[in-house]
Amino acid sequence: MNISKKILALATGIAMCFSLGACGSSRSGESASDSTTLEAGATIGISMPTKSEERWNKDGSNLKEKLEKAGYKVILSYADDKPAQQNSDIENMVNNDAKIIVVAAKDGSAVGPAVEKARDAGATVIAYDRLIMNTDAVDYYATFQLEQVGVLEAEYIIEELGLDSGAAGPFNIELFSGSPDDNNAKYFFKGAWEKLQPYFESGALVCPSNHGGGVTKDFSEDDWQKIAVQSWKTETAQTYMESILDSSYSHGEKLDAVLSPYDGISQGVINAIESKRPDMIPGTDSWPVITGQDAMEIAITNIANEKQGETVYKNVDELGDAVYKMIIEIAEGKDVSGINGEFNNGNIDVPSLLLDPMNITIDNLSELVETGYVTQERFDTLTAAQ
């Protein structure tokens, strides 16, 4: 081959590379935002786990509204608490050329194959509030300080029982953790157990029931699934709590506190107490300290009526705003700002944006109005005496 033919061949090869986008390109650990900008009207997918829980409806609709106002096409789906449905939803987004896919996983491990298809199609994957496990096909994770949720719940119990002031007890407490298929649940329990375990060690806290095989000072944070409530269901929690009351509190024994990681579980606990122990009266010493999470409307009512002591408020608008900003930065080919941690999902350390939760009690319940979480009119309706 003469020199002129070599030059022609080289030029042709270079031109082919540019026409294909890049020669030998792969993610190789880089996110899609490292070199890609999105055109106006590009498709973004949002996959939420269920419509049966109040918060996911807010999360999904708020983010969809913001993105559509910014000019993007949005596919929003709810998986009806079914991992197979969520996988199908994500695959549908890939087939519709979604460039960024936001996933609040029903099952953090089961959704792996679907997000890998998204990754292979060139999409950026953002895990929303729940980490996607055992895959390298996750670019970013946005959530709240997970262990802090459990810390706030446990500290409220400790303060209300006077343990931080030297009360020796023993106080009777029952404990629940979140759904075993939700990776966040173990972090919530870890934060709480690290605070409560020393009081089990000293004997100031005891768990009379055999729920989960029994919670003692030797119970470990790794045992959290033994006291888990599948899918965070109110009905399941109520069934468990009724069994606990029948077995260990049927002769007037005092129940001092219940560690509940979620308002829906708290409602199940309250239902069971009202059914099995009508002698326990909210607002009196006979009623236990009950915790919660998510500031659901039912929790606002329960706190106002002294049936639930606190809820951990995670401002989903703040989370939605953070993820919206993340999406816009990715779409514009910018580095994602605000990353302040990382979570290992079993395969990789996922760059994470972590927000601070807030404890809500009867003393600061109106904060939910001031932050715009609920309107004053709705708040007044929820907190009206019942």
mmCIF file of C-alpha atoms in Angstrom:
data_model
loop_
_atom_site.group_PDB
_atom_site.id
_atom_site.type_symbol
_atom_site.label_atom_id
_atom_site.label_comp_id
_atom_site.label_asym_id
_atom_site.label_seq_id
_atom_site.Cartn_x
_atom_site.Cartn_y
_atom_site.Cartn_z
ATOM 1 C CA MET A 1 0.000 0.000 0.000
ATOM 2 C CA ASN A 2 1.478 3.377 -0.945
ATOM 3 C CA ILE A 3 1.486 6.447 1.285
ATOM 4 C CA SER A 4 -1.575 8.058 -0.286
ATOM 5 C CA LYS A 5 -3.654 4.910 0.180
ATOM 6 C CA LYS A 6 -2.572 4.661 3.831
ATOM 7 C CA ILE A 7 -3.678 8.242 4.474
ATOM 8 C CA LEU A 8 -7.021 7.585 2.765
ATOM 9 C CA ALA A 9 -7.607 4.446 4.849
ATOM 10 C CA LEU A 10 -6.766 6.270 8.089
ATOM 11 C CA ALA A 11 -9.089 9.139 7.230
ATOM 12 C CA THR A 12 -11.907 6.721 6.413
ATOM 13 C CA GLY A 13 -11.431 4.909 9.726
ATOM 14 C CA ILE A 14 -11.541 8.153 11.687
ATOM 15 C CA ALA A 15 -14.713 9.218 9.885
ATOM 16 C CA MET A 16 -16.361 5.895 10.696
ATOM 17 C CA CYS A 17 -15.488 6.330 14.365
ATOM 18 C CA PHE A 18 -17.160 9.728 14.524
ATOM 19 C CA SER A 19 -20.241 8.487 12.657
ATOM 20 C CA LEU A 20 -20.689 5.733 15.264
ATOM 21 C CA GLY A 21 -20.287 8.166 18.141
ATOM 22 C CA ALA A 22 -17.064 6.753 19.622
ATOM 23 C CA CYS A 23 -14.716 3.879 18.885
ATOM 24 C CA GLY A 24 -14.808 1.128 21.518
ATOM 25 C CA SER A 25 -16.826 3.263 23.932
ATOM 26 C CA SER A 26 -18.255 1.817 27.147
ATOM 27 C CA ARG A 27 -19.291 3.111 30.542
ATOM 28 C CA SER A 28 -16.232 1.559 32.159
ATOM 29 C CA GLY A 29 -17.335 2.929 35.506
ATOM 30 C CA GLU A 30 -18.234 6.344 34.100
ATOM 31 C CA SER A 31 -21.768 7.656 34.323
ATOM 32 C CA ALA A 32 -23.666 8.609 31.217
ATOM 33 C CA SER A 33 -23.452 12.251 32.297
ATOM 34 C CA ASP A 34 -19.675 12.278 31.828
ATOM 35 C CA SER A 35 -19.930 12.939 28.110
ATOM 36 C CA THR A 36 -23.603 13.181 27.173
ATOM 37 C CA THR A 37 -26.134 15.986 27.019
ATOM 38 C CA LEU A 38 -29.824 15.424 26.394
ATOM 39 C CA GLU A 39 -31.842 17.047 23.677
ATOM 40 C CA ALA A 40 -34.992 18.990 24.521
ATOM 41 C CA GLY A 41 -37.940 16.629 24.849
ATOM 42 C CA ALA A 42 -35.816 13.613 25.767
ATOM 43 C CA THR A 43 -37.546 10.844 27.701
ATOM 44 C CA ILE A 44 -36.964 10.283 31.418
ATOM 45 C CA GLY A 45 -38.374 7.286 33.277
ATOM 46 C CA ILE A 46 -39.598 7.258 36.877
ATOM 47 C CA SER A 47 -40.354 3.877 38.440
ATOM 48 C CA MET A 48 -42.097 3.919 41.826
ATOM 49 C CA PRO A 49 -42.836 0.777 43.886
ATOM 50 C CA THR A 50 -46.538 1.219 44.613
ATOM 51 C CA LYS A 51 -49.509 3.575 44.590
ATOM 52 C CA SER A 52 -50.914 2.076 47.784
ATOM 53 C CA GLU A 53 -48.698 4.238 50.003
ATOM 54 C CA GLU A 54 -49.287 7.963 50.215
ATOM 55 C CA ARG A 55 -45.685 9.087 49.950
ATOM 56 C CA TRP A 56 -44.858 7.342 46.646
ATOM 57 C CA ASN A 57 -47.750 9.084 44.957
ATOM 58 C CA LYS A 58 -46.323 12.417 46.081
ATOM 59 C CA ASP A 59 -42.767 11.509 45.119
ATOM 60 C CA GLY A 60 -43.715 10.333 41.645
ATOM 61 C CA SER A 61 -46.172 13.067 40.720
ATOM 62 C CA ASN A 62 -44.017 15.911 42.069
ATOM 63 C CA LEU A 63 -40.938 14.814 40.139
ATOM 64 C CA LYS A 64 -42.929 14.197 36.968
ATOM 65 C CA GLU A 65 -44.464 17.671 37.148
ATOM 66 C CA LYS A 66 -41.077 19.374 37.572
ATOM 67 C CA LEU A 67 -39.508 17.493 34.669
ATOM 68 C CA GLU A 68 -42.411 18.103 32.320
ATOM 69 C CA LYS A 69 -42.260 21.816 33.092
ATOM 70 C CA ALA A 70 -38.577 21.674 32.126
ATOM 71 C CA GLY A 71 -39.548 20.258 28.730
ATOM 72 C CA TYR A 72 -38.858 16.559 29.165
ATOM 73 C CA LYS A 73 -41.132 13.673 28.290
ATOM 74 C CA VAL A 74 -41.766 11.568 31.395
ATOM 75 C CA ILE A 75 -42.842 7.947 31.766
ATOM 76 C CA LEU A 76 -44.103 7.448 35.342
ATOM 77 C CA SER A 77 -45.034 3.952 36.457
ATOM 78 C CA TYR A 78 -46.067 2.271 39.708
ATOM 79 C CA ALA A 79 -45.213 -1.384 40.259
ATOM 80 C CA ASP A 80 -48.145 -2.392 42.468
ATOM 81 C CA ASP A 81 -45.697 -3.860 45.022
ATOM 82 C CA LYS A 82 -44.579 -6.456 42.443
ATOM 83 C CA PRO A 83 -40.856 -6.741 41.583
ATOM 84 C CA ALA A 84 -41.647 -8.457 38.260
ATOM 85 C CA GLN A 85 -43.940 -5.575 37.318
ATOM 86 C CA GLN A 86 -41.237 -3.049 38.168
ATOM 87 C CA ASN A 87 -38.728 -4.890 35.989
ATOM 88 C CA SER A 88 -41.232 -4.837 33.147
ATOM 89 C CA ASP A 89 -41.886 -1.122 33.700
ATOM 90 C CA ILE A 90 -38.170 -0.314 33.511
ATOM 91 C CA GLU A 91 -37.715 -2.419 30.394
ATOM 92 C CA ASN A 92 -40.597 -0.499 28.820
ATOM 93 C CA MET A 93 -38.785 2.736 29.604
ATOM 94 C CA VAL A 94 -35.646 1.387 27.939
ATOM 95 C CA ASN A 95 -37.680 0.389 24.883
ATOM 96 C CA ASN A 96 -39.035 3.944 24.764
ATOM 97 C CA ASP A 97 -35.476 5.326 24.734
ATOM 98 C CA ALA A 98 -35.432 6.771 28.247
ATOM 99 C CA LYS A 99 -32.086 8.475 28.762
ATOM 100 C CA ILE A 100 -32.302 8.741 32.553
ATOM 101 C CA ILE A 101 -34.224 6.297 34.732
ATOM 102 C CA VAL A 102 -35.111 7.009 38.364
ATOM 103 C CA VAL A 103 -35.954 3.897 40.375
ATOM 104 C CA ALA A 104 -37.470 3.636 43.857
ATOM 105 C CA ALA A 105 -37.100 -0.117 44.110
ATOM 106 C CA LYS A 106 -39.766 -2.420 45.467
ATOM 107 C CA ASP A 107 -37.045 -5.048 45.914
ATOM 108 C CA GLY A 108 -33.519 -3.652 45.715
ATOM 109 C CA SER A 109 -32.037 -6.965 44.581
ATOM 110 C CA ALA A 110 -34.735 -8.095 42.155
ATOM 111 C CA VAL A 111 -34.584 -4.916 40.074
ATOM 112 C CA GLY A 112 -30.921 -5.451 39.150
ATOM 113 C CA PRO A 113 -31.446 -7.157 35.760
ATOM 114 C CA ALA A 114 -33.752 -4.398 34.541
ATOM 115 C CA VAL A 115 -31.385 -1.557 35.422
ATOM 116 C CA GLU A 116 -28.564 -3.481 33.773
ATOM 117 C CA LYS A 117 -30.565 -3.412 30.554
ATOM 118 C CA ALA A 118 -30.979 0.314 31.043
ATOM 119 C CA ARG A 119 -27.244 0.693 31.593
ATOM 120 C CA ASP A 120 -26.473 -1.345 28.480
ATOM 121 C CA ALA A 121 -28.797 0.915 26.487
ATOM 122 C CA GLY A 122 -26.790 3.936 27.634
ATOM 123 C CA ALA A 123 -29.190 5.303 30.257
ATOM 124 C CA THR A 124 -28.129 6.856 33.544
ATOM 125 C CA VAL A 125 -29.687 5.103 36.550
ATOM 126 C CA ILE A 126 -30.559 6.949 39.756
ATOM 127 C CA ALA A 127 -31.638 4.941 42.803
ATOM 128 C CA TYR A 128 -34.340 6.963 44.571
ATOM 129 C CA ASP A 129 -34.584 6.607 48.354
ATOM 130 C CA ARG A 130 -33.947 2.844 48.175
ATOM 131 C CA LEU A 131 -30.592 1.490 47.064
ATOM 132 C CA ILE A 132 -30.446 -0.930 44.129
ATOM 133 C CA MET A 133 -28.350 -3.890 45.218
ATOM 134 C CA ASN A 134 -25.695 -6.223 43.800
ATOM 135 C CA THR A 135 -25.104 -4.518 40.457
ATOM 136 C CA ASP A 136 -22.738 -1.960 38.985
ATOM 137 C CA ALA A 137 -25.568 -0.469 36.899
ATOM 138 C CA VAL A 138 -26.309 2.333 39.390
ATOM 139 C CA ASP A 139 -24.833 5.765 38.784
ATOM 140 C CA TYR A 140 -26.206 7.705 41.747
ATOM 141 C CA TYR A 141 -28.257 7.262 44.919
ATOM 142 C CA ALA A 142 -30.398 9.961 46.553
ATOM 143 C CA THR A 143 -31.963 9.441 49.964
ATOM 144 C CA PHE A 144 -31.964 10.663 53.552
ATOM 145 C CA GLN A 145 -29.503 9.935 56.336
ATOM 146 C CA LEU A 146 -30.917 6.465 56.877
ATOM 147 C CA GLU A 147 -29.444 5.533 60.240
ATOM 148 C CA GLN A 148 -30.436 8.943 61.590
ATOM 149 C CA VAL A 149 -34.089 7.983 61.102
ATOM 150 C CA GLY A 150 -33.675 5.134 63.593
ATOM 151 C CA VAL A 151 -31.608 7.321 65.898
ATOM 152 C CA LEU A 152 -34.405 9.908 66.088
ATOM 153 C CA GLU A 153 -37.020 7.224 66.817
ATOM 154 C CA ALA A 154 -34.921 5.610 69.545
ATOM 155 C CA GLU A 155 -33.923 8.904 71.136
ATOM 156 C CA TYR A 156 -37.585 9.866 71.407
ATOM 157 C CA ILE A 157 -38.353 6.638 73.293
ATOM 158 C CA ILE A 158 -35.313 7.118 75.529
ATOM 159 C CA GLU A 159 -36.345 10.666 76.385
ATOM 160 C CA GLU A 160 -40.036 9.903 76.917
ATOM 161 C CA LEU A 161 -39.275 6.999 79.278
ATOM 162 C CA GLY A 162 -36.723 9.098 81.146
ATOM 163 C CA LEU A 163 -33.896 6.679 80.430
ATOM 164 C CA ASP A 164 -31.593 9.572 79.578
ATOM 165 C CA SER A 165 -32.308 10.975 83.056
ATOM 166 C CA GLY A 166 -31.508 7.750 84.891
ATOM 167 C CA ALA A 167 -34.856 5.946 85.012
ATOM 168 C CA ALA A 168 -34.062 2.311 85.725
ATOM 169 C CA GLY A 169 -37.282 0.661 84.615
ATOM 170 C CA PRO A 170 -37.620 -2.042 83.654
ATOM 171 C CA PHE A 171 -39.820 -0.760 80.841
ATOM 172 C CA ASN A 172 -41.651 -3.119 78.499
ATOM 173 C CA ILE A 173 -40.970 -2.418 74.828
ATOM 174 C CA GLU A 174 -41.878 -4.186 71.586
ATOM 175 C CA LEU A 175 -39.875 -3.680 68.403
ATOM 176 C CA PHE A 176 -40.652 -3.835 64.696
ATOM 177 C CA SER A 177 -38.451 -3.306 61.658
ATOM 178 C CA GLY A 178 -39.327 -2.567 58.047
ATOM 179 C CA SER A 179 -39.842 -4.798 55.049
ATOM 180 C CA PRO A 180 -37.145 -7.472 54.555
ATOM 181 C CA ASP A 181 -36.914 -6.672 50.829
ATOM 182 C CA ASP A 182 -36.164 -2.983 51.485
ATOM 183 C CA ASN A 183 -32.459 -2.304 51.978
ATOM 184 C CA ASN A 184 -33.243 0.907 53.870
ATOM 185 C CA ALA A 185 -34.980 -1.005 56.649
ATOM 186 C CA LYS A 186 -31.766 -2.439 58.048
ATOM 187 C CA TYR A 187 -30.236 1.030 58.343
ATOM 188 C CA PHE A 188 -33.285 2.380 60.151
ATOM 189 C CA PHE A 189 -33.039 -0.484 62.640
ATOM 190 C CA LYS A 190 -29.260 -0.184 62.982
ATOM 191 C CA GLY A 191 -29.561 3.464 64.008
ATOM 192 C CA ALA A 192 -32.260 2.650 66.555
ATOM 193 C CA TRP A 193 -30.669 -0.498 67.965
ATOM 194 C CA GLU A 194 -27.323 1.165 68.619
ATOM 195 C CA LYS A 195 -29.195 3.577 70.905
ATOM 196 C CA LEU A 196 -31.520 1.039 72.551
ATOM 197 C CA GLN A 197 -29.235 -1.958 73.029
ATOM 198 C CA PRO A 198 -27.326 -0.494 76.013
ATOM 199 C CA TYR A 199 -30.636 -0.207 77.895
ATOM 200 C CA PHE A 200 -31.367 -3.867 77.159
ATOM 201 C CA GLU A 201 -27.861 -4.591 78.473
ATOM 202 C CA SER A 202 -28.572 -2.744 81.716
ATOM 203 C CA GLY A 203 -32.047 -4.256 82.090
ATOM 204 C CA ALA A 204 -33.826 -0.906 81.852
ATOM 205 C CA LEU A 205 -35.591 -2.137 78.702
ATOM 206 C CA VAL A 206 -37.102 -5.597 78.309
ATOM 207 C CA CYS A 207 -39.169 -7.220 75.571
ATOM 208 C CA PRO A 208 -41.652 -9.644 77.210
ATOM 209 C CA SER A 209 -42.929 -11.238 73.998
ATOM 210 C CA ASN A 210 -41.295 -13.864 71.852
ATOM 211 C CA HIS A 211 -41.863 -11.804 68.704
ATOM 212 C CA GLY A 212 -39.103 -12.606 66.223
ATOM 213 C CA GLY A 213 -37.743 -15.249 68.559
ATOM 214 C CA GLY A 214 -37.343 -12.709 71.334
ATOM 215 C CA VAL A 215 -35.414 -9.452 71.518
ATOM 216 C CA THR A 216 -32.772 -9.444 74.250
ATOM 217 C CA LYS A 217 -29.456 -7.717 74.885
ATOM 218 C CA ASP A 218 -27.887 -10.317 72.583
ATOM 219 C CA PHE A 219 -30.109 -9.376 69.663
ATOM 220 C CA SER A 220 -27.989 -8.051 66.809
ATOM 221 C CA GLU A 221 -28.578 -5.387 64.187
ATOM 222 C CA ASP A 222 -28.106 -8.231 61.711
ATOM 223 C CA ASP A 223 -31.176 -9.932 63.204
ATOM 224 C CA TRP A 224 -33.481 -7.131 62.042
ATOM 225 C CA GLN A 225 -35.373 -9.327 59.572
ATOM 226 C CA LYS A 226 -36.625 -11.489 62.443
ATOM 227 C CA ILE A 227 -38.945 -8.652 63.468
ATOM 228 C CA ALA A 228 -39.623 -7.339 59.957
ATOM 229 C CA VAL A 229 -43.022 -6.418 58.530
ATOM 230 C CA GLN A 230 -43.334 -7.549 54.919
ATOM 231 C CA SER A 231 -44.069 -4.656 52.550
ATOM 232 C CA TRP A 232 -44.487 -2.347 55.569
ATOM 233 C CA LYS A 233 -48.161 -3.393 55.652
ATOM 234 C CA THR A 234 -50.498 -2.013 58.291
ATOM 235 C CA GLU A 235 -52.554 -5.217 58.349
ATOM 236 C CA THR A 236 -49.477 -7.391 58.889
ATOM 237 C CA ALA A 237 -48.256 -5.190 61.733
ATOM 238 C CA GLN A 238 -51.704 -5.310 63.327
ATOM 239 C CA THR A 239 -51.741 -9.116 63.164
ATOM 240 C CA TYR A 240 -48.292 -9.302 64.783
ATOM 241 C CA MET A 241 -49.211 -6.792 67.488
ATOM 242 C CA GLU A 242 -52.466 -8.573 68.310
ATOM 243 C CA SER A 243 -50.525 -11.810 68.768
ATOM 244 C CA ILE A 244 -48.025 -10.024 71.014
ATOM 245 C CA LEU A 245 -50.798 -8.552 73.148
ATOM 246 C CA ASP A 246 -52.580 -11.905 73.425
ATOM 247 C CA SER A 247 -49.408 -13.724 74.453
ATOM 248 C CA SER A 248 -47.744 -11.224 76.761
ATOM 249 C CA TYR A 249 -50.125 -8.414 77.734
ATOM 250 C CA SER A 250 -53.504 -10.111 78.165
ATOM 251 C CA HIS A 251 -53.636 -9.725 81.955
ATOM 252 C CA GLY A 252 -53.204 -5.989 82.250
ATOM 253 C CA GLU A 253 -49.428 -5.917 81.845
ATOM 254 C CA LYS A 254 -48.106 -2.454 80.984
ATOM 255 C CA LEU A 255 -46.725 -1.791 77.524
ATOM 256 C CA ASP A 256 -44.423 1.212 77.767
ATOM 257 C CA ALA A 257 -43.158 1.680 74.213
ATOM 258 C CA VAL A 258 -43.237 0.361 70.662
ATOM 259 C CA LEU A 259 -40.420 0.993 68.211
ATOM 260 C CA SER A 260 -42.169 1.324 64.852
ATOM 261 C CA PRO A 261 -40.112 2.364 61.831
ATOM 262 C CA TYR A 262 -43.044 3.619 59.719
ATOM 263 C CA ASP A 263 -46.406 5.312 60.205
ATOM 264 C CA GLY A 264 -48.300 2.516 58.462
ATOM 265 C CA ILE A 265 -46.863 -0.004 60.918
ATOM 266 C CA SER A 266 -47.653 2.402 63.764
ATOM 267 C CA GLN A 267 -51.285 2.445 62.648
ATOM 268 C CA GLY A 268 -51.383 -1.350 62.760
ATOM 269 C CA VAL A 269 -49.994 -1.239 66.305
ATOM 270 C CA ILE A 270 -52.600 1.349 67.327
ATOM 271 C CA ASN A 271 -55.417 -0.708 65.785
ATOM 272 C CA ALA A 272 -54.287 -3.766 67.720
ATOM 273 C CA ILE A 273 -54.062 -1.922 71.042
ATOM 274 C CA GLU A 274 -57.505 -0.385 70.615
ATOM 275 C CA SER A 275 -58.904 -3.805 69.789
ATOM 276 C CA LYS A 276 -57.160 -5.880 72.439
ATOM 277 C CA ARG A 277 -56.525 -3.409 75.259
ATOM 278 C CA PRO A 278 -59.291 -0.785 75.423
ATOM 279 C CA ASP A 279 -58.097 0.017 78.938
ATOM 280 C CA MET A 280 -55.102 1.758 77.397
ATOM 281 C CA ILE A 281 -56.126 5.399 76.937
ATOM 282 C CA PRO A 282 -54.274 7.818 74.616
ATOM 283 C CA GLY A 283 -52.879 10.834 76.417
ATOM 284 C CA THR A 284 -52.479 8.966 79.712
ATOM 285 C CA ASP A 285 -49.651 6.952 81.258
ATOM 286 C CA SER A 286 -51.481 3.767 80.244
ATOM 287 C CA TRP A 287 -50.776 4.439 76.556
ATOM 288 C CA PRO A 288 -47.363 3.414 75.133
ATOM 289 C CA VAL A 289 -44.822 5.641 73.418
ATOM 290 C CA ILE A 290 -45.128 4.837 69.695
ATOM 291 C CA THR A 291 -42.754 6.054 66.995
ATOM 292 C CA GLY A 292 -43.092 6.288 63.208
ATOM 293 C CA GLN A 293 -41.730 7.609 59.942
ATOM 294 C CA ASP A 294 -42.898 9.486 56.837
ATOM 295 C CA ALA A 295 -45.350 12.012 58.328
ATOM 296 C CA MET A 296 -48.323 10.333 56.683
ATOM 297 C CA GLU A 297 -51.661 12.047 57.072
ATOM 298 C CA ILE A 298 -52.815 9.340 59.482
ATOM 299 C CA ALA A 299 -49.726 10.047 61.596
ATOM 300 C CA ILE A 300 -50.593 13.749 61.754
ATOM 301 C CA THR A 301 -54.007 12.791 63.104
ATOM 302 C CA ASN A 302 -52.562 10.206 65.487
ATOM 303 C CA ILE A 303 -49.985 12.629 66.890
ATOM 304 C CA ALA A 304 -52.611 15.330 67.357
ATOM 305 C CA ASN A 305 -54.757 12.795 69.243
ATOM 306 C CA GLU A 306 -51.783 11.523 71.303
ATOM 307 C CA LYS A 307 -51.934 8.020 69.864
ATOM 308 C CA GLN A 308 -48.523 8.306 68.211
ATOM 309 C CA GLY A 309 -45.665 10.159 69.842
ATOM 310 C CA GLU A 310 -43.525 11.124 66.870
ATOM 311 C CA THR A 311 -42.854 10.592 63.211
ATOM 312 C CA VAL A 312 -39.631 11.124 61.314
ATOM 313 C CA TYR A 313 -40.369 13.592 58.543
ATOM 314 C CA LYS A 314 -38.416 13.142 55.350
ATOM 315 C CA ASN A 315 -39.262 16.098 53.165
ATOM 316 C CA VAL A 316 -40.062 14.340 49.883
ATOM 317 C CA ASP A 317 -40.286 17.701 48.166
ATOM 318 C CA GLU A 318 -36.689 18.325 49.178
ATOM 319 C CA LEU A 319 -35.708 14.885 47.898
ATOM 320 C CA GLY A 320 -37.605 15.476 44.667
ATOM 321 C CA ASP A 321 -35.884 18.837 44.233
ATOM 322 C CA ALA A 322 -32.476 17.246 44.794
ATOM 323 C CA VAL A 323 -33.129 14.497 42.251
ATOM 324 C CA TYR A 324 -34.578 16.999 39.785
ATOM 325 C CA LYS A 325 -31.395 19.074 40.090
ATOM 326 C CA MET A 326 -29.330 15.920 39.638
ATOM 327 C CA ILE A 327 -31.246 15.032 36.457
ATOM 328 C CA ILE A 328 -30.808 18.530 35.008
ATOM 329 C CA GLU A 329 -27.061 18.452 35.707
ATOM 330 C CA ILE A 330 -26.775 15.062 34.031
ATOM 331 C CA ALA A 331 -28.865 16.261 31.094
ATOM 332 C CA GLU A 332 -26.593 19.263 30.646
ATOM 333 C CA GLY A 333 -23.449 17.147 30.836
ATOM 334 C CA LYS A 334 -22.343 18.677 34.141
ATOM 335 C CA ASP A 335 -20.826 17.026 37.184
ATOM 336 C CA VAL A 336 -23.483 16.120 39.733
ATOM 337 C CA SER A 337 -23.253 18.409 42.745
ATOM 338 C CA GLY A 338 -24.232 17.738 46.337
ATOM 339 C CA ILE A 339 -22.753 14.244 46.600
ATOM 340 C CA ASN A 340 -21.869 13.858 50.276
ATOM 341 C CA GLY A 341 -21.511 10.132 50.830
ATOM 342 C CA GLU A 342 -21.519 6.677 49.325
ATOM 343 C CA PHE A 343 -23.312 3.388 49.947
ATOM 344 C CA ASN A 344 -21.942 -0.006 49.004
ATOM 345 C CA ASN A 345 -24.577 -2.067 47.201
ATOM 346 C CA GLY A 346 -22.632 -5.315 47.280
ATOM 347 C CA ASN A 347 -20.832 -4.585 44.000
ATOM 348 C CA ILE A 348 -19.781 -0.953 44.030
ATOM 349 C CA ASP A 349 -19.727 2.157 46.204
ATOM 350 C CA VAL A 350 -22.549 4.260 44.789
ATOM 351 C CA PRO A 351 -22.078 8.066 44.931
ATOM 352 C CA SER A 352 -24.852 9.253 47.241
ATOM 353 C CA LEU A 353 -26.693 12.454 48.068
ATOM 354 C CA LEU A 354 -27.940 12.290 51.645
ATOM 355 C CA LEU A 355 -30.512 14.653 53.170
ATOM 356 C CA ASP A 356 -31.333 15.256 56.838
ATOM 357 C CA PRO A 357 -34.617 13.956 58.347
ATOM 358 C CA MET A 358 -36.575 15.832 61.040
ATOM 359 C CA ASN A 359 -38.338 14.621 64.173
ATOM 360 C CA ILE A 360 -41.993 15.698 64.350
ATOM 361 C CA THR A 361 -43.945 15.580 67.627
ATOM 362 C CA ILE A 362 -47.048 17.320 68.906
ATOM 363 C CA ASP A 363 -44.818 20.258 69.877
ATOM 364 C CA ASN A 364 -43.713 21.046 66.312
ATOM 365 C CA LEU A 365 -46.485 19.432 64.265
ATOM 366 C CA SER A 366 -47.182 22.749 62.545
ATOM 367 C CA GLU A 367 -43.747 22.502 60.876
ATOM 368 C CA LEU A 368 -45.497 20.341 58.292
ATOM 369 C CA VAL A 369 -47.545 23.365 57.265
ATOM 370 C CA GLU A 370 -44.608 25.762 57.379
ATOM 371 C CA THR A 371 -42.558 23.553 55.046
ATOM 372 C CA GLY A 372 -45.475 23.284 52.622
ATOM 373 C CA TYR A 373 -45.946 19.562 53.201
ATOM 374 C CA VAL A 374 -49.654 20.055 53.898
ATOM 375 C CA THR A 375 -51.916 23.074 53.553
ATOM 376 C CA GLN A 376 -53.247 24.817 56.641
ATOM 377 C CA GLU A 377 -56.771 23.789 55.666
ATOM 378 C CA ARG A 378 -55.817 20.125 55.370
ATOM 379 C CA PHE A 379 -53.795 20.296 58.580
ATOM 380 C CA ASP A 380 -56.771 21.715 60.451
ATOM 381 C CA THR A 381 -58.949 18.888 59.162
ATOM 382 C CA LEU A 382 -56.414 16.217 60.135
ATOM 383 C CA THR A 383 -55.833 17.606 63.613
ATOM 384 C CA ALA A 384 -59.460 18.321 64.521
ATOM 385 C CA ALA A 385 -60.467 16.611 67.761
ATOM 386 C CA GLN A 386 -61.887 13.132 67.235
#
